[in-house]
mmCIF file of C-alpha atoms in Angstrom:
data_model
loop_
_atom_site.group_PDB
_atom_site.id
_atom_site.type_symbol
_atom_site.label_atom_id
_atom_site.label_comp_id
_atom_site.label_asym_id
_atom_site.label_seq_id
_atom_site.Cartn_x
_atom_site.Cartn_y
_atom_site.Cartn_z
ATOM 1 C CA CYS A 21 -17.454 -38.453 -9.278
ATOM 2 C CA GLY A 22 -17.060 -34.979 -10.810
ATOM 3 C CA SER A 23 -15.817 -33.847 -14.199
ATOM 4 C CA ARG A 24 -12.227 -34.334 -15.311
ATOM 5 C CA VAL A 25 -10.138 -32.437 -17.844
ATOM 6 C CA TYR A 26 -7.913 -34.300 -20.289
ATOM 7 C CA LEU A 27 -5.364 -33.214 -22.857
ATOM 8 C CA ILE A 28 -5.876 -35.385 -25.951
ATOM 9 C CA SER A 29 -3.054 -35.961 -28.458
ATOM 10 C CA TRP A 30 -3.497 -37.799 -31.778
ATOM 11 C CA THR A 31 -0.886 -39.203 -34.151
ATOM 12 C CA LEU A 32 -1.360 -40.561 -37.690
ATOM 13 C CA SER A 33 0.942 -43.231 -39.083
ATOM 14 C CA THR A 34 1.342 -42.644 -42.827
ATOM 15 C CA ALA A 35 2.762 -46.139 -43.319
ATOM 16 C CA ASP A 36 -0.319 -48.103 -42.285
ATOM 17 C CA SER A 37 -2.882 -45.282 -41.956
ATOM 18 C CA GLN A 38 -3.296 -46.108 -38.281
ATOM 19 C CA VAL A 39 -4.411 -43.438 -35.846
ATOM 20 C CA GLY A 40 -3.111 -43.484 -32.292
ATOM 21 C CA GLY A 41 -3.583 -41.187 -29.369
ATOM 22 C CA TYR A 42 -3.325 -40.735 -25.644
ATOM 23 C CA ALA A 43 -5.139 -38.732 -22.967
ATOM 24 C CA LEU A 44 -3.371 -36.851 -20.170
ATOM 25 C CA ASP A 45 -5.346 -35.924 -17.057
ATOM 26 C CA VAL A 46 -4.688 -32.186 -16.489
ATOM 27 C CA THR A 47 -7.543 -31.590 -14.066
ATOM 28 C CA ARG A 48 -5.291 -30.451 -11.215
ATOM 29 C CA GLN A 49 -3.386 -28.093 -13.482
ATOM 30 C CA VAL A 50 -6.584 -26.510 -14.770
ATOM 31 C CA GLU A 51 -7.986 -26.194 -11.243
ATOM 32 C CA ALA A 52 -4.755 -24.556 -10.061
ATOM 33 C CA GLU A 53 -4.781 -22.111 -12.968
ATOM 34 C CA SER A 54 -8.433 -21.298 -12.280
ATOM 35 C CA ALA A 55 -7.747 -20.716 -8.575
ATOM 36 C CA LEU A 56 -4.772 -18.498 -9.429
ATOM 37 C CA ALA A 57 -6.849 -16.435 -11.862
ATOM 38 C CA GLU A 58 -9.597 -16.044 -9.240
ATOM 39 C CA SER A 59 -7.056 -14.991 -6.603
ATOM 40 C CA GLU A 60 -5.474 -12.442 -8.943
ATOM 41 C CA GLU A 61 -8.901 -11.011 -9.786
ATOM 42 C CA GLN A 62 -9.768 -10.658 -6.109
ATOM 43 C CA PHE A 63 -6.432 -8.890 -5.502
ATOM 44 C CA ARG A 64 -7.063 -6.564 -8.448
ATOM 45 C CA ILE A 65 -10.519 -5.599 -7.176
ATOM 46 C CA ALA A 66 -9.299 -5.019 -3.595
ATOM 47 C CA PHE A 67 -6.262 -3.106 -4.894
ATOM 48 C CA GLU A 68 -8.171 -0.795 -7.192
ATOM 49 C CA SER A 69 -11.231 -0.153 -4.984
ATOM 50 C CA ALA A 70 -9.259 0.695 -1.815
ATOM 51 C CA SER A 71 -9.994 4.133 -0.371
ATOM 52 C CA ILE A 72 -6.303 4.652 0.478
ATOM 53 C CA GLY A 73 -3.381 4.713 -1.924
ATOM 54 C CA LYS A 74 -1.885 1.367 -2.931
ATOM 55 C CA SER A 75 1.166 0.560 -5.007
ATOM 56 C CA LEU A 76 3.007 -2.511 -6.245
ATOM 57 C CA ALA A 77 6.735 -2.127 -6.881
ATOM 58 C CA GLY A 78 9.639 -4.333 -7.885
ATOM 59 C CA PRO A 79 12.740 -4.896 -5.727
ATOM 60 C CA ASP A 80 14.386 -1.987 -7.566
ATOM 61 C CA GLY A 81 11.650 0.359 -6.308
ATOM 62 C CA LYS A 82 10.116 0.813 -9.757
ATOM 63 C CA LEU A 83 6.331 1.198 -9.553
ATOM 64 C CA LEU A 84 4.487 -1.537 -11.440
ATOM 65 C CA GLN A 85 0.904 -0.834 -10.377
ATOM 66 C CA VAL A 86 -0.889 2.024 -8.598
ATOM 67 C CA ASN A 87 -4.551 2.481 -7.771
ATOM 68 C CA GLN A 88 -6.708 5.523 -8.460
ATOM 69 C CA ALA A 89 -6.614 6.710 -4.836
ATOM 70 C CA TYR A 90 -2.810 6.937 -5.057
ATOM 71 C CA CYS A 91 -3.076 8.945 -8.277
ATOM 72 C CA ASP A 92 -5.614 11.343 -6.758
ATOM 73 C CA MET A 93 -3.503 11.768 -3.620
ATOM 74 C CA LEU A 94 -0.429 12.863 -5.579
ATOM 75 C CA GLY A 95 -2.265 14.718 -8.348
ATOM 76 C CA ARG A 96 -0.709 12.613 -11.102
ATOM 77 C CA THR A 97 -2.014 10.239 -13.737
ATOM 78 C CA ARG A 98 -1.320 6.528 -13.590
ATOM 79 C CA GLU A 99 1.046 6.838 -16.538
ATOM 80 C CA GLN A 100 2.989 9.656 -14.873
ATOM 81 C CA LEU A 101 3.471 7.653 -11.682
ATOM 82 C CA LEU A 102 4.528 4.463 -13.451
ATOM 83 C CA SER A 103 7.137 6.351 -15.481
ATOM 84 C CA ALA A 104 8.505 8.345 -12.510
ATOM 85 C CA THR A 105 11.224 7.338 -10.085
ATOM 86 C CA MET A 106 10.480 7.303 -6.358
ATOM 87 C CA ALA A 107 12.980 10.139 -5.825
ATOM 88 C CA GLU A 108 11.060 12.330 -8.285
ATOM 89 C CA ILE A 109 7.797 12.162 -6.310
ATOM 90 C CA THR A 110 9.306 12.133 -2.796
ATOM 91 C CA HIS A 111 10.158 15.231 -0.772
ATOM 92 C CA PRO A 112 13.947 15.766 -1.004
ATOM 93 C CA ASP A 113 14.329 15.574 2.788
ATOM 94 C CA ASP A 114 12.705 12.108 2.837
ATOM 95 C CA VAL A 115 14.452 10.477 -0.139
ATOM 96 C CA GLU A 116 17.307 9.019 1.888
ATOM 97 C CA LYS A 117 14.920 7.837 4.610
ATOM 98 C CA SER A 118 12.849 6.021 1.969
ATOM 99 C CA ARG A 119 15.945 4.381 0.495
ATOM 100 C CA GLU A 120 17.122 3.208 3.911
ATOM 101 C CA PHE A 121 13.703 1.750 4.689
ATOM 102 C CA SER A 122 13.664 -0.166 1.381
ATOM 103 C CA ARG A 123 17.209 -1.406 1.943
ATOM 104 C CA ARG A 124 16.339 -2.826 5.343
ATOM 105 C CA LEU A 125 13.113 -4.370 4.010
ATOM 106 C CA LEU A 126 14.919 -6.111 1.134
ATOM 107 C CA ALA A 127 17.741 -7.190 3.452
ATOM 108 C CA GLY A 128 15.244 -9.178 5.494
ATOM 109 C CA GLU A 129 15.447 -7.112 8.695
ATOM 110 C CA PHE A 130 11.629 -7.165 8.607
ATOM 111 C CA ASP A 131 8.953 -8.282 6.124
ATOM 112 C CA LYS A 132 6.477 -5.543 7.069
ATOM 113 C CA GLY A 133 7.144 -2.041 8.311
ATOM 114 C CA GLY A 134 6.053 1.545 8.112
ATOM 115 C CA PHE A 135 7.128 5.154 8.506
ATOM 116 C CA GLU A 136 5.954 8.680 7.740
ATOM 117 C CA LYS A 137 7.120 10.395 4.581
ATOM 118 C CA ARG A 138 6.320 13.367 2.421
ATOM 119 C CA TYR A 139 5.429 13.256 -1.264
ATOM 120 C CA LEU A 140 5.384 16.149 -3.723
ATOM 121 C CA ARG A 141 2.592 16.990 -6.133
ATOM 122 C CA PRO A 142 3.519 18.505 -9.524
ATOM 123 C CA ASP A 143 2.743 22.006 -8.184
ATOM 124 C CA GLY A 144 5.131 21.524 -5.249
ATOM 125 C CA THR A 145 2.401 20.909 -2.665
ATOM 126 C CA VAL A 146 3.599 18.645 0.160
ATOM 127 C CA VAL A 147 1.521 15.569 1.016
ATOM 128 C CA TRP A 148 2.237 13.955 4.393
ATOM 129 C CA THR A 149 1.601 10.201 4.375
ATOM 130 C CA SER A 150 1.789 7.158 6.593
ATOM 131 C CA VAL A 151 3.399 4.357 4.570
ATOM 132 C CA THR A 152 3.152 0.621 5.327
ATOM 133 C CA SER A 153 4.997 -1.851 3.078
ATOM 134 C CA ILE A 154 4.988 -5.653 2.869
ATOM 135 C CA LEU A 155 7.673 -7.638 1.063
ATOM 136 C CA ILE A 156 6.412 -10.556 -1.050
ATOM 137 C CA ARG A 157 9.039 -13.189 -1.795
ATOM 138 C CA HIS A 158 9.550 -15.860 -4.476
ATOM 139 C CA PRO A 159 9.351 -19.502 -3.328
ATOM 140 C CA ASP A 160 13.169 -19.499 -3.160
ATOM 141 C CA GLY A 161 13.077 -16.580 -0.707
ATOM 142 C CA SER A 162 14.304 -13.874 -3.048
ATOM 143 C CA PRO A 163 12.396 -10.532 -3.107
ATOM 144 C CA TRP A 164 9.566 -10.384 -5.631
ATOM 145 C CA HIS A 165 7.210 -7.468 -5.003
ATOM 146 C CA ILE A 166 6.689 -4.707 -2.461
ATOM 147 C CA VAL A 167 3.025 -3.957 -1.710
ATOM 148 C CA THR A 168 2.518 -0.573 -0.060
ATOM 149 C CA ASP A 169 -0.431 1.182 1.585
ATOM 150 C CA ILE A 170 -0.210 4.998 1.553
ATOM 151 C CA GLN A 171 -2.549 6.974 3.816
ATOM 152 C CA ASP A 172 -2.838 10.761 3.553
ATOM 153 C CA ILE A 173 -2.214 12.323 7.005
ATOM 154 C CA THR A 174 -1.685 15.904 5.821
ATOM 155 C CA LEU A 175 -4.614 17.313 7.829
ATOM 156 C CA GLN A 176 -3.403 15.518 10.945
ATOM 157 C CA LYS A 177 0.097 16.941 10.503
ATOM 158 C CA ARG A 178 -1.260 20.455 9.984
ATOM 159 C CA ALA A 179 -3.318 20.117 13.174
ATOM 160 C CA GLU A 180 -0.231 18.949 15.088
ATOM 161 C CA GLU A 181 1.803 21.875 13.763
ATOM 162 C CA ALA A 182 -0.969 24.323 14.694
ATOM 163 C CA MET A 183 -1.188 22.817 18.177
ATOM 164 C CA ALA A 184 2.581 23.050 18.647
ATOM 165 C CA ALA A 185 2.551 26.687 17.533
ATOM 166 C CA SER A 186 -0.349 27.451 19.872
ATOM 167 C CA GLU A 187 1.420 25.801 22.796
ATOM 168 C CA GLU A 188 4.589 27.755 22.054
ATOM 169 C CA ARG A 189 2.625 31.039 22.009
ATOM 170 C CA LEU A 190 1.018 30.102 25.336
ATOM 171 C CA ARG A 191 4.418 29.245 26.811
ATOM 172 C CA LEU A 192 5.851 32.596 25.733
ATOM 173 C CA ALA A 193 2.808 34.457 27.072
ATOM 174 C CA LEU A 194 3.006 32.741 30.446
ATOM 175 C CA SER A 195 6.739 33.321 30.626
ATOM 176 C CA ALA A 196 6.292 37.031 29.943
ATOM 177 C CA ALA A 197 3.484 37.287 32.507
ATOM 178 C CA ASN A 198 5.716 35.723 35.177
ATOM 179 C CA ASP A 199 2.713 33.756 36.521
ATOM 180 C CA GLY A 200 2.910 30.427 38.280
ATOM 181 C CA VAL A 201 0.706 28.055 36.295
ATOM 182 C CA TRP A 202 -0.534 24.577 37.118
ATOM 183 C CA ASP A 203 -2.761 22.452 34.910
ATOM 184 C CA TYR A 204 -4.999 19.668 36.183
ATOM 185 C CA HIS A 205 -6.796 17.157 33.945
ATOM 186 C CA ALA A 206 -10.129 16.564 35.661
ATOM 187 C CA LEU A 207 -10.714 13.128 34.089
ATOM 188 C CA THR A 208 -7.271 11.528 34.267
ATOM 189 C CA GLY A 209 -5.787 13.415 37.207
ATOM 190 C CA GLU A 210 -2.697 14.299 35.165
ATOM 191 C CA THR A 211 -1.121 17.479 36.525
ATOM 192 C CA TYR A 212 1.426 19.943 35.176
ATOM 193 C CA PHE A 213 3.332 22.614 37.111
ATOM 194 C CA GLY A 214 5.013 25.387 35.137
ATOM 195 C CA PRO A 215 8.656 26.237 36.000
ATOM 196 C CA ARG A 216 7.605 29.556 37.547
ATOM 197 C CA TYR A 217 5.162 27.744 39.845
ATOM 198 C CA TYR A 218 8.086 25.940 41.458
ATOM 199 C CA THR A 219 10.407 28.937 41.744
ATOM 200 C CA MET A 220 7.820 31.356 43.136
ATOM 201 C CA LEU A 221 7.326 28.898 46.024
ATOM 202 C CA GLY A 222 11.052 28.507 46.652
ATOM 203 C CA TYR A 223 11.703 25.240 44.796
ATOM 204 C CA GLU A 224 13.761 24.241 41.805
ATOM 205 C CA PRO A 225 11.774 23.293 38.678
ATOM 206 C CA ASN A 226 10.596 19.657 38.889
ATOM 207 C CA GLU A 227 11.974 19.352 42.436
ATOM 208 C CA PHE A 228 8.838 17.435 43.407
ATOM 209 C CA PRO A 229 6.373 15.487 41.221
ATOM 210 C CA ALA A 230 3.461 17.351 39.685
ATOM 211 C CA SER A 231 0.251 15.961 41.200
ATOM 212 C CA TYR A 232 -2.988 17.042 42.796
ATOM 213 C CA GLU A 233 -1.689 15.843 46.164
ATOM 214 C CA ALA A 234 1.455 17.976 45.763
ATOM 215 C CA TRP A 235 -0.636 21.042 44.937
ATOM 216 C CA LYS A 236 -2.794 20.404 48.011
ATOM 217 C CA SER A 237 0.254 19.908 50.276
ATOM 218 C CA LEU A 238 1.595 23.338 49.303
ATOM 219 C CA LEU A 239 -1.540 25.141 50.467
ATOM 220 C CA HIS A 240 -1.665 26.881 53.828
ATOM 221 C CA PRO A 241 -3.595 24.606 56.267
ATOM 222 C CA ASP A 242 -6.213 27.316 56.806
ATOM 223 C CA ASP A 243 -6.957 27.466 53.069
ATOM 224 C CA VAL A 244 -7.097 23.748 52.163
ATOM 225 C CA ASP A 245 -10.840 23.208 52.717
ATOM 226 C CA ARG A 246 -11.854 26.435 51.002
ATOM 227 C CA ALA A 247 -9.555 25.838 48.015
ATOM 228 C CA GLU A 248 -10.812 22.275 47.518
ATOM 229 C CA ARG A 249 -14.428 23.390 47.862
ATOM 230 C CA LEU A 250 -13.974 26.120 45.261
ATOM 231 C CA LEU A 251 -12.191 23.719 42.914
ATOM 232 C CA GLN A 252 -15.006 21.151 43.139
ATOM 233 C CA ARG A 253 -17.611 23.865 42.495
ATOM 234 C CA HIS A 254 -15.648 24.928 39.439
ATOM 235 C CA LEU A 255 -15.353 21.371 38.122
ATOM 236 C CA SER A 256 -19.047 20.643 38.666
#
């Protein structure tokens, strides 16, 4: 029927030298403790081996555990992170945003949420991250721990900034050239008309929707077939 675990207690009566005892079945307790230990070990392995940063914090925001990926991301040792406050490792412009997010999480507005924030390495280097936090509660519903995933998106942010700068340079160049520009996405059909494209044809900017059909309707009837034929040759 399976093994059982008992807690045995013995008593000795000094008056008549009699020995008595009882056995308490603690099988369920031992099984529960074993399952809890196994669960905690699985969490520890998943926590530490994750390729992204992970942290475990108390309701006060104090870091209790961090994995190696988190340490490497911020260029700090585990001891340095566990002894630091969140404000010390967060970019000054994002400290208040982080506090507001934690306040709303602890207030029960949501049990899981995320946002983008910047951390600071000891040398002042900025690390852009995508943060996702989950609130773990006690059985009575009170906040217990905050488990957070931290993904480094610095390269993505740099690419976005470079793209924005490139687009701004293109906008300035086109504005200076006084050319009417239209952009057509060959796969999706999405079309863009620059402001000058409208005005050079006698319209106000965005007076009509930007589309391939609109571009075609603005052509002189004698040029429609030739223009479409040249466009298709170009696309092919």
